[in-house]
Coordinates of C-alpha atoms in Angstrom, one line a residue:
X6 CA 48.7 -44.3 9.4
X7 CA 49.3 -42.1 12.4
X8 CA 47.7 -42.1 16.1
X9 CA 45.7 -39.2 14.8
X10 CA 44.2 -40.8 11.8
X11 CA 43.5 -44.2 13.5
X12 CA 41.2 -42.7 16.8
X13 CA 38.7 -41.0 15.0
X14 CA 38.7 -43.9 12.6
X15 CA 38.2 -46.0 15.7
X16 CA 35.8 -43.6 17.3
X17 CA 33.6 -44.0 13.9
X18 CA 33.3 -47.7 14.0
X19 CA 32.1 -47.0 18.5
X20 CA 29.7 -44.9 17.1
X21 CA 28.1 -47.5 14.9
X22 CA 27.7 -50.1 17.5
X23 CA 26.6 -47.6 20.0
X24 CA 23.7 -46.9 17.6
X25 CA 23.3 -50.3 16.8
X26 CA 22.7 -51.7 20.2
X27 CA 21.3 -48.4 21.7
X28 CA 18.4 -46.4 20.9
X29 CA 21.2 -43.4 20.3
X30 CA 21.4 -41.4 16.9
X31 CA 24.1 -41.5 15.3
X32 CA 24.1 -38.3 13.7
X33 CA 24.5 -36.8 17.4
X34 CA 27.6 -38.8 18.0
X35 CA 28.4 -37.5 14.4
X36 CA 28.6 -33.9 16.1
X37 CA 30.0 -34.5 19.2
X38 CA 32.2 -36.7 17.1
X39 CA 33.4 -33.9 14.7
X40 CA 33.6 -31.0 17.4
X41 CA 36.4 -33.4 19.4
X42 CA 38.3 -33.8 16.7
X43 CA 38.0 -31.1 14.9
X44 CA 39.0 -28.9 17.6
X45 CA 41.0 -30.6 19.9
X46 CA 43.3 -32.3 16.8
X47 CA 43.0 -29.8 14.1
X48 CA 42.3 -26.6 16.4
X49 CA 39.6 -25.8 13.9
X50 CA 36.7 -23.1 15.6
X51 CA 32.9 -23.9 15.1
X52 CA 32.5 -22.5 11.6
X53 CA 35.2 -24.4 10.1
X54 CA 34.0 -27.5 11.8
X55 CA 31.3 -26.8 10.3
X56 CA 32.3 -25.9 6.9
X57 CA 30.7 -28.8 5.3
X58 CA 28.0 -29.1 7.3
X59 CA 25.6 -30.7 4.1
X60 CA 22.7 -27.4 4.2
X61 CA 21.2 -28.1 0.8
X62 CA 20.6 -31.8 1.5
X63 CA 19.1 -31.0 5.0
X64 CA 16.6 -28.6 3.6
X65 CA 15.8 -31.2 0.9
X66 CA 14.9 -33.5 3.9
X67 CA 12.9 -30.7 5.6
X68 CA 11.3 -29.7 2.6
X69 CA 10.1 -33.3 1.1
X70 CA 9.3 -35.1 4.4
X71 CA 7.0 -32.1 5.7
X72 CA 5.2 -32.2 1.8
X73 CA 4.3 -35.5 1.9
X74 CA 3.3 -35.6 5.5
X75 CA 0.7 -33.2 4.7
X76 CA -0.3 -35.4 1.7
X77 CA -0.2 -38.5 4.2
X78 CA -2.5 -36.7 6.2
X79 CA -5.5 -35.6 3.9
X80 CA -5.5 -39.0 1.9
X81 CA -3.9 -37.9 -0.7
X82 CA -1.4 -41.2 -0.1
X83 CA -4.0 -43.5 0.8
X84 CA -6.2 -41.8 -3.0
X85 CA -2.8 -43.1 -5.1
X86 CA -2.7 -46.6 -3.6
X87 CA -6.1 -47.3 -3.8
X88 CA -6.4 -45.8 -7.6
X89 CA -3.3 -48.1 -8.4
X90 CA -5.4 -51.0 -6.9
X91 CA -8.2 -50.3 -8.5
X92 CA -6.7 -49.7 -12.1
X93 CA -6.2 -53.1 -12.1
X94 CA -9.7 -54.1 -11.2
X95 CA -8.2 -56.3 -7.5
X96 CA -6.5 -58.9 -9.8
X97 CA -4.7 -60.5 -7.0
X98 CA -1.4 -61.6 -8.4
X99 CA -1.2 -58.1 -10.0
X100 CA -1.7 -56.1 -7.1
X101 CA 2.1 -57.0 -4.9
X102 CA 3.6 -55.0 -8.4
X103 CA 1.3 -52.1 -7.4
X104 CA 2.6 -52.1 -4.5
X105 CA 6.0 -52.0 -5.3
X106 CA 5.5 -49.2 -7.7
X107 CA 3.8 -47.0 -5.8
X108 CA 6.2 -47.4 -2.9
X109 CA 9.1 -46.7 -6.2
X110 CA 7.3 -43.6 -7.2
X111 CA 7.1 -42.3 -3.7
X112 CA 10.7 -42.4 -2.8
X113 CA 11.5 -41.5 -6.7
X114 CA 9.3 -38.5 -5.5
X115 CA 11.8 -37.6 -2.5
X116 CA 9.5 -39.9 0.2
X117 CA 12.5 -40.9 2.3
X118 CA 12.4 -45.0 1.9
X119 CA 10.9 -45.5 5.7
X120 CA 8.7 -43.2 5.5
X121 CA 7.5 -44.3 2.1
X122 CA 7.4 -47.9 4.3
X123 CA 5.4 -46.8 6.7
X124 CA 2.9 -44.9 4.3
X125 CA 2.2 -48.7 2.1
X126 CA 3.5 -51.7 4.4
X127 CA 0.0 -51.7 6.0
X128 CA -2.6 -51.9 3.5
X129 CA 0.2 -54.1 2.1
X130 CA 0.2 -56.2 4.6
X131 CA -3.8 -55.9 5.7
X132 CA -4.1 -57.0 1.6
X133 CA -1.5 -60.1 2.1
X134 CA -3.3 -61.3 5.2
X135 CA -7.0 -61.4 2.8
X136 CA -5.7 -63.0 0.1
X137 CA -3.3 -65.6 1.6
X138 CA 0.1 -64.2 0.1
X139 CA 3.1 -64.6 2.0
X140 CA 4.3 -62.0 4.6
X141 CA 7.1 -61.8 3.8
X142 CA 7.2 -62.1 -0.2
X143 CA 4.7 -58.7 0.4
X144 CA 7.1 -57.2 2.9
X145 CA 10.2 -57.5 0.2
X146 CA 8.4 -56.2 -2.3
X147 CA 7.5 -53.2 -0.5
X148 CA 11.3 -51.9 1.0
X149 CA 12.5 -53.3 -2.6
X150 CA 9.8 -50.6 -4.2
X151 CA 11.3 -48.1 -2.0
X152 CA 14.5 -48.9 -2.5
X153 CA 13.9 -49.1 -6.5
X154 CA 12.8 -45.0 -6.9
X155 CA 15.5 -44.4 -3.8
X156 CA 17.8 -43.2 -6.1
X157 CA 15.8 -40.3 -8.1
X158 CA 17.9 -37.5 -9.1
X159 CA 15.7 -35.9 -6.4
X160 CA 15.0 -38.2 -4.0
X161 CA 17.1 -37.5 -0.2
X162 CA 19.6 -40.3 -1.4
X163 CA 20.1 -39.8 -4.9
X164 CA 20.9 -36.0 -3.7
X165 CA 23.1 -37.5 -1.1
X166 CA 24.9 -40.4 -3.3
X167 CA 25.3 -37.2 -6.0
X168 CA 27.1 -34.6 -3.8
X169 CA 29.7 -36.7 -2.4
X170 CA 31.0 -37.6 -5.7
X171 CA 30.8 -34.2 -7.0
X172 CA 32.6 -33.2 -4.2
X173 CA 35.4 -35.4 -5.1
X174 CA 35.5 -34.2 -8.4
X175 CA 33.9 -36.9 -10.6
X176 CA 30.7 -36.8 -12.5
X177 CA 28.0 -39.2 -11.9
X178 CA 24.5 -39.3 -14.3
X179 CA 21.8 -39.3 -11.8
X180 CA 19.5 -41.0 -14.1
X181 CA 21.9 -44.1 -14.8
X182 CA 22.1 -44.1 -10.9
X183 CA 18.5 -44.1 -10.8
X184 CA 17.5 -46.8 -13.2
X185 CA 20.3 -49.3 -12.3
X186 CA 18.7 -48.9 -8.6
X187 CA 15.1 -49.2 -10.1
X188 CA 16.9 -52.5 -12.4
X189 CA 18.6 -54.3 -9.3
X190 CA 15.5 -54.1 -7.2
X191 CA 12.8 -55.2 -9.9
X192 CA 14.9 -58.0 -10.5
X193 CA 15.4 -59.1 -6.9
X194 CA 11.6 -59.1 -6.4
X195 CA 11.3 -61.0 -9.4
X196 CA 13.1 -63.5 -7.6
X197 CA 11.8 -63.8 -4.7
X198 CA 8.1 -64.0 -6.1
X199 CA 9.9 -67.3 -8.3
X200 CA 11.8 -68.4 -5.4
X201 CA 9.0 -68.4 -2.9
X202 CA 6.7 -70.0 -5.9
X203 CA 9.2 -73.0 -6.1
X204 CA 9.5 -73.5 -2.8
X205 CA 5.5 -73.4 -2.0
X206 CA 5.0 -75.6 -4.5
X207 CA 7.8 -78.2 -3.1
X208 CA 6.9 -78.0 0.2
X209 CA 3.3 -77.3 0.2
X210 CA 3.3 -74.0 2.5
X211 CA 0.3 -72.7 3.7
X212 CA 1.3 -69.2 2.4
X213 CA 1.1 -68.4 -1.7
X214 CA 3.8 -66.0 -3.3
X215 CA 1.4 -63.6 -5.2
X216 CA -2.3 -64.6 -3.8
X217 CA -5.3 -65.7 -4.1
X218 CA -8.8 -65.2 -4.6
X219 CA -9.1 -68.3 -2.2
X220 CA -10.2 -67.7 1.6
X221 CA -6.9 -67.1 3.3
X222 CA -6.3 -68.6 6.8
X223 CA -8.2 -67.2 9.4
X224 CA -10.0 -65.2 6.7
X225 CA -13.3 -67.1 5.9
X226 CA -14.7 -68.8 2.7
X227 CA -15.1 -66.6 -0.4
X228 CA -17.9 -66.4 -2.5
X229 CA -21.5 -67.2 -2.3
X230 CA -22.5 -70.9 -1.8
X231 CA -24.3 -71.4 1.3
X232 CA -22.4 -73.3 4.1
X233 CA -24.3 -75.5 6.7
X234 CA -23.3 -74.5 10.3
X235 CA -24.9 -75.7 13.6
X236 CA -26.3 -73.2 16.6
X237 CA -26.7 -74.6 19.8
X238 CA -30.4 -74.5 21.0
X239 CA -29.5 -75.7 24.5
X240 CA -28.0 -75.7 28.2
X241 CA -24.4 -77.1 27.3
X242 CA -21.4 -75.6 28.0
X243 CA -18.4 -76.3 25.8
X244 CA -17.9 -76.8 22.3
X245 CA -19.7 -80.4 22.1
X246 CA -23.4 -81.8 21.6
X247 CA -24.9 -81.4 24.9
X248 CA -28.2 -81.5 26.4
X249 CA -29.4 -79.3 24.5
X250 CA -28.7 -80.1 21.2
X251 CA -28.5 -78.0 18.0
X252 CA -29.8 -76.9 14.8
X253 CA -28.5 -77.1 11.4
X254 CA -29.4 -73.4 9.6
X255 CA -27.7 -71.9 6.2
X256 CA -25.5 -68.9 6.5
X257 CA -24.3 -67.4 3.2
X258 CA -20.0 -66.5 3.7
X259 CA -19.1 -63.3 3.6
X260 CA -17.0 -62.2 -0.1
X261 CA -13.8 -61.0 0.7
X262 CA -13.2 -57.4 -0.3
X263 CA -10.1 -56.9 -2.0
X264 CA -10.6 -53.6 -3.2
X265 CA -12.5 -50.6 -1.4
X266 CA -15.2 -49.0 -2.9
X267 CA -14.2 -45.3 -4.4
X268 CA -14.1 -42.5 -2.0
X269 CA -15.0 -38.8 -3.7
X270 CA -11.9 -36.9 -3.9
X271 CA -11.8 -33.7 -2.1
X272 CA -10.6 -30.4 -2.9
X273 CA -7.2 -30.6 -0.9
X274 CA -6.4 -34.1 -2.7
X275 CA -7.1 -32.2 -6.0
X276 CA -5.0 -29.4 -4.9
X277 CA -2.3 -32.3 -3.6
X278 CA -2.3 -33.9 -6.8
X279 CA -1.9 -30.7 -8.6
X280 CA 1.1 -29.6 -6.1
X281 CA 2.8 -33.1 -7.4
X282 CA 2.7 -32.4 -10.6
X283 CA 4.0 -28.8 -10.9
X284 CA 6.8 -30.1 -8.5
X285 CA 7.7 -32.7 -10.9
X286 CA 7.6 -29.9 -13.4
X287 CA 9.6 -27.6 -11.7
X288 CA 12.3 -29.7 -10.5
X289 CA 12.6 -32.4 -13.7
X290 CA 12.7 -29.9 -16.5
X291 CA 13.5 -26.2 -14.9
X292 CA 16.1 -27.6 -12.7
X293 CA 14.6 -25.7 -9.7
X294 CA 15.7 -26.7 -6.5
X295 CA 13.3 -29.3 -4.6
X296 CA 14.3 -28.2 -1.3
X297 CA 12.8 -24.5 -1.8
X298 CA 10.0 -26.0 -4.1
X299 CA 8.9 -28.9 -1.5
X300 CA 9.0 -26.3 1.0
X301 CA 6.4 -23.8 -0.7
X302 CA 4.4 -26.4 -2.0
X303 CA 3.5 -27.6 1.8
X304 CA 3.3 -24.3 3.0
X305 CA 0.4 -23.9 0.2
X306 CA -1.5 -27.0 1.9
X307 CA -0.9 -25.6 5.3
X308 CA -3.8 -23.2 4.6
X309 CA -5.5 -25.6 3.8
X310 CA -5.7 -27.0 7.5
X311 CA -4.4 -24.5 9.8
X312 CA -5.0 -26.3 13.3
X313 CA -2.9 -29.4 12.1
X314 CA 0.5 -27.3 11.8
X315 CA 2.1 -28.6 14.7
X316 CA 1.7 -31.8 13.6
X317 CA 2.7 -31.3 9.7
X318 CA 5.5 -30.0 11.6
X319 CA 6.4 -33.2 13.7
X320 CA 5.8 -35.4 10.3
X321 CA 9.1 -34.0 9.3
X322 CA 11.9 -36.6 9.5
X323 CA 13.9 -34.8 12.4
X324 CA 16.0 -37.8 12.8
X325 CA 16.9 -38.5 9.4
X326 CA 18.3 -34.9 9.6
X327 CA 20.4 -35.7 12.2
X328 CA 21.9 -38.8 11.1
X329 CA 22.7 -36.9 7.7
X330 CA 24.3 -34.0 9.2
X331 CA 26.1 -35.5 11.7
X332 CA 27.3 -38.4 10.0
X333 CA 28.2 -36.0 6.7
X334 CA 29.9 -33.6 9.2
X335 CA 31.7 -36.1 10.6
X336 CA 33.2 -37.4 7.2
X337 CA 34.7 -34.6 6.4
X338 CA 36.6 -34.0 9.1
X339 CA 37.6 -37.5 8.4
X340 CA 38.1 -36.1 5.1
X341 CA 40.7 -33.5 6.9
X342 CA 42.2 -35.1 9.1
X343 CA 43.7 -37.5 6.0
X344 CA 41.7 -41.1 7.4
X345 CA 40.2 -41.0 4.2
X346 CA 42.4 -41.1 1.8
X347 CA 44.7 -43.1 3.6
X348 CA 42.1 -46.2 4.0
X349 CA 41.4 -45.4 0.4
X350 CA 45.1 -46.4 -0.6
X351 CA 45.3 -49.3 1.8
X352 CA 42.1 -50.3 -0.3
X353 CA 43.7 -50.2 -3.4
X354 CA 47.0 -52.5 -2.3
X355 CA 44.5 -55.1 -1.6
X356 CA 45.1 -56.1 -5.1
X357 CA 42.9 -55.0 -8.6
X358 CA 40.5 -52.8 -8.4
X359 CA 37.8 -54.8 -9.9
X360 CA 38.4 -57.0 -6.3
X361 CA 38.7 -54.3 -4.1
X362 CA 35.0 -52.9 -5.3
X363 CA 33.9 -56.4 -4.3
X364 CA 35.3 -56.4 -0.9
X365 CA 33.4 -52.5 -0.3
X366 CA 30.4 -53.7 -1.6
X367 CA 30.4 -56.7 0.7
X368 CA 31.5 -54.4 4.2
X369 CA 28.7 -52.0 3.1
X370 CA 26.1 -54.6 2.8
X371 CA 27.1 -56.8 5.6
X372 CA 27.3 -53.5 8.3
X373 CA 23.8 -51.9 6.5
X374 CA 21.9 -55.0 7.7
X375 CA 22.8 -54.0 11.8
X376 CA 23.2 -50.0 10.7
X377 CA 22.1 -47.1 9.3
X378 CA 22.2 -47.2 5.2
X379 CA 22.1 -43.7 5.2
X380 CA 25.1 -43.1 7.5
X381 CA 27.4 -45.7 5.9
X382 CA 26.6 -44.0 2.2
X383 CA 28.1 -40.9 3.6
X384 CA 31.4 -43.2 5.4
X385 CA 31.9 -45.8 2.9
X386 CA 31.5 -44.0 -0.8
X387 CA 34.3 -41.8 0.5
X388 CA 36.7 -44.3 0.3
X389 CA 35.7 -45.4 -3.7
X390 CA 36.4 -42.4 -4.6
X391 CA 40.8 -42.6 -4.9
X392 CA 40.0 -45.8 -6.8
X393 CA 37.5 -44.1 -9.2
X394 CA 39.7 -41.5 -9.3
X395 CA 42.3 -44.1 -11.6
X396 CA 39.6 -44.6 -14.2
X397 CA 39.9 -48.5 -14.0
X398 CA 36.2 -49.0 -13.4
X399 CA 33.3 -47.0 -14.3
X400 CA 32.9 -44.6 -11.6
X401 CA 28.3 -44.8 -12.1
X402 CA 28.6 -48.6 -11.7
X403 CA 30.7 -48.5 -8.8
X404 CA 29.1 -46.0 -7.0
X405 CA 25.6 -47.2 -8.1
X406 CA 26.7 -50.8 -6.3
X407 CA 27.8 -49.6 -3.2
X408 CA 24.8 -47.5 -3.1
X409 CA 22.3 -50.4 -4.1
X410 CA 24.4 -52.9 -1.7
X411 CA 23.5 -50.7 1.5
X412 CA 20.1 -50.7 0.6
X413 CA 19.0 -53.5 -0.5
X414 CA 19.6 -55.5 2.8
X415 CA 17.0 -53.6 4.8
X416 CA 14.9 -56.3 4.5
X417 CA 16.5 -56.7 7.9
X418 CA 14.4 -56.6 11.1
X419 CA 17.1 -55.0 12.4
X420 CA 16.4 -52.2 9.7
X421 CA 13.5 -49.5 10.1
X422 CA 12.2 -51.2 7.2
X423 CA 12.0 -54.8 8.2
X424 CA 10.6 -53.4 11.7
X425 CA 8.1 -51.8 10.1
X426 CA 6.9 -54.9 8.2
X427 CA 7.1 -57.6 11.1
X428 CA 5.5 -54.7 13.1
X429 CA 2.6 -55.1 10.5
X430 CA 2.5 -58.4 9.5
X431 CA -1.5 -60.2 9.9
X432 CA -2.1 -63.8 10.4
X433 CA 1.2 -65.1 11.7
X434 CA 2.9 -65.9 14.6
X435 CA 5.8 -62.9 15.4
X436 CA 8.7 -65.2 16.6
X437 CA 8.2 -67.3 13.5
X438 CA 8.0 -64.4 10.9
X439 CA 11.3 -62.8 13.1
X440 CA 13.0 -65.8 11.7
X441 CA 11.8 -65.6 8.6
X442 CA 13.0 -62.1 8.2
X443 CA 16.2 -63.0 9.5
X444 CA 16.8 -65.9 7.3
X445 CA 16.3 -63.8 4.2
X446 CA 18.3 -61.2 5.2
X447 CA 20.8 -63.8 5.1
X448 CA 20.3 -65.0 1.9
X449 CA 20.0 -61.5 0.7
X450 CA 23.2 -60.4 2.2
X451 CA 25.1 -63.4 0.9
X452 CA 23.2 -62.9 -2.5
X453 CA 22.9 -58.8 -3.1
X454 CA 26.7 -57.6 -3.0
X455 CA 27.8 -59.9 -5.8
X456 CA 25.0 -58.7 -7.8
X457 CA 25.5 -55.4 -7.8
X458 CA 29.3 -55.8 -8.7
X459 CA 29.0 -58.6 -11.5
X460 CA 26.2 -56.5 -13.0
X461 CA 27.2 -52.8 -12.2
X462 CA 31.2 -53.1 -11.9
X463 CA 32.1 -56.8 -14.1
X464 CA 29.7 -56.0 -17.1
X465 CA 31.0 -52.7 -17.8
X466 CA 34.3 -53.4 -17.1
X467 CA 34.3 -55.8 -19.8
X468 CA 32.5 -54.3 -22.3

């Protein structure tokens, strides 16, 4: 490789640790990043630096994250979690999989995965805290529920995933994309709820995996039988039996609530609901664009509620835009300048294919767990694409691995994701659920890579 594909290959891996260990963008250095080299190495002018600049995949962003920030906003969100809950009259180890689905359907929607994060991971965690379920069982069910539907054929990621191998000239099924996402995830959950079972039951942790209808720590008795309690009647001053003494009276515990009573839905969620379902229609079987189609159908609730535009407005995910853009920009200058295809081949000399998808799905997971899953989709599925390109693996599995590999470790508190859950966890001490965070990241990091391959790149292979 020459000088002038190694420095901007260098200047991609600065901006990743500038973004990792400063509160910078990276999309931004993705601009700045792109204008340098494009002009100063290529002598390209502004429109063909920004040739590629992804427009459809922005607008999709634009388009999804303002619609369901207007649905966040007049309940409709809160209606569908609740509904979930209730459909399953509060059975307590049945409620975590609610969870997880609703979080799957919102992001299969087009809910980018934090934001569909941020819309569950409280009541999530607010239900955890009643019932005595673990944190951070709850927490991983929720990003893996995200992460399950992330993958839609028009969802932000599955659009994303989709374009860059187009681009390249392959094809991809979007639905084999999206169910071998949905697959990976479900059965990840499934073992940490068996996991975190065993190792309860072991070591006798104060925490359950699914729940109970038992009082949780901190929470209060459930049920009804009155509990004797004493009221001090006197002059002391402390906890003890002073001078005064006590009395000994009957107080009846409170019942813990697990599921809210029904709220009457209101015309705007009935017009939300509606707007969900004719955007499934339209986009599912007519093929319309979801960009254009998102965009309308929040404009419709905008009338709705005229003096909250400014902030439908600020619920779109501006940075999400600019990480995508940039980073996507950036690429392709990459693309240009030769770096890709060049790292690609050095890739392929590494020895047999099968090994060398291994070795991306491990760099993809182990950087997504400190960076942006996003940004690295759009740097590291690039380089697959030479070795797809000899037809020695199936090009859905591999691409559907490196995509699942990036994700799957934001159970990170590093992650948005994992912030968001420590951010909302009830009940426990934060240094001690940091670590706990930490530690499965760890394991899941270790664990998620070789997964995805054996499952997604081995299996087919052989068969």
């Amino acid at each position: 490789m020459t000088s002038i594909e190694i420095l901007p290959l260098i200047a991609l891996v600065a901006m990743f640790a500038i973004a990792t260990f400063f509160p910078i963008n990276i999309g931004i250095l993705g601009f700045i990043g792109a204008f340098v080299v494009g002009y100063f190495a290529l002598g390209f002018d502004d429109k063909e630096i920004l040739g590629e600049f992804p427009s459809s995949i922005v607008l999709t962003i634009v388009g999804v994250t303002y619609f369901f920030g207007m649905a966040k906003r007049n309940g409709t969100i809160d209606l569908l979690v609740n509904s979930c809950i209730r459909a399953v009259n509060g059975r307590v180890t049945v409620v975590p999989w609610v969870f997880f689905f609703v979080a799957s359907v919102l992001t299969a929607l087009g809910t980018f995965s934090p934001a569909a994060v941020a819309l569950i991971v409280p009541a999530a965690m607010a239900f955890a805290a009643r019932t005595g379920m673990s944190p951070l069982v709850m927490g991983i069910m929720v990003i893996n529920g995200a992460h399950a539907g992330a993958f839609s054929p028009i969802s932000v990621s599955g659009v994303l995933v989709r374009d860059i191998v187009e681009n390249n000239g392959l094809a991809l099924n979007p639905w084999t994309l999206f169910f071998a996402s949905y697959g990976i995830n479900l059965l990840l959950s499934v073992l940490t709820v068996v996991g975190y079972a065993a190792l309860a039951r072991m070591k006798g942790l104060e925490y359950t995996a699914t729940g109970s209808t038992d009082p949780a720590p901190g929470s209060g008795p459930v049920g009804g039988t009155p509990v004797k309690t004493s009221v001090p009647t006197g002059g002391g001053t402390g906890g003890g039996n002073s001078a005064g003494g006590s009395t000994q009276v009957l107080t009846r515990p409170t019942t813990t609530t697990l599921v809210d009573a029904p709220a009457p839905v209101t015309f705007v969620q009935k017009l939300t609901l509606f707007l969900i379902g004719a955007l499934l229609v339209l986009v599912l079987v007519l093929h319309l664009p979801i960009s254009f189609i998102a965009i309308g159908a929040g404009a419709v609730l905008a009338f709705t509620d005229l003096k909250k535009q400014n902030e439908a407005i600020a619920d779109i995910s501006w940075s999400t835009v600019l990480l995508v853009a940039g980073m996507v920009t950036y690429i392709s200058i990459l693309q240009e300048v030769g770096t890709i295809d060049h790292l690609a081949e050095m890739a392929i000399t590494i020895g047999a294919p099968i090994i060398v998808a291994v070795v991306l799905c491990y760099v993809i997971g182990v950087t997504s767990a400190f960076a942006s899953s996003t940004a690295l989709l759009a740097a590291v599925i690039p380089l697959a694409m030479p070795l797809l390109g000899t037809g020695a693996l199936p090009v859905v599995g591999v691409v559907a691995a490196l995509a699942i590999a990036a994700t799957v470790v934001d159970v990170s508190p590093f992650s948005t994701n994992g912030a968001l859950v420590l951010a909302n966890a009830q009940n426990i001490e934060r240094p001690r659920f940091y670590r706990q965070l930490l530690l499965n990241a760890g394991i899941v990091v270790a664990i998620a890579p070789a997964l995805c391959w054996l499952i997604l790149v081995v299996v087919p292979a052989l068969f």
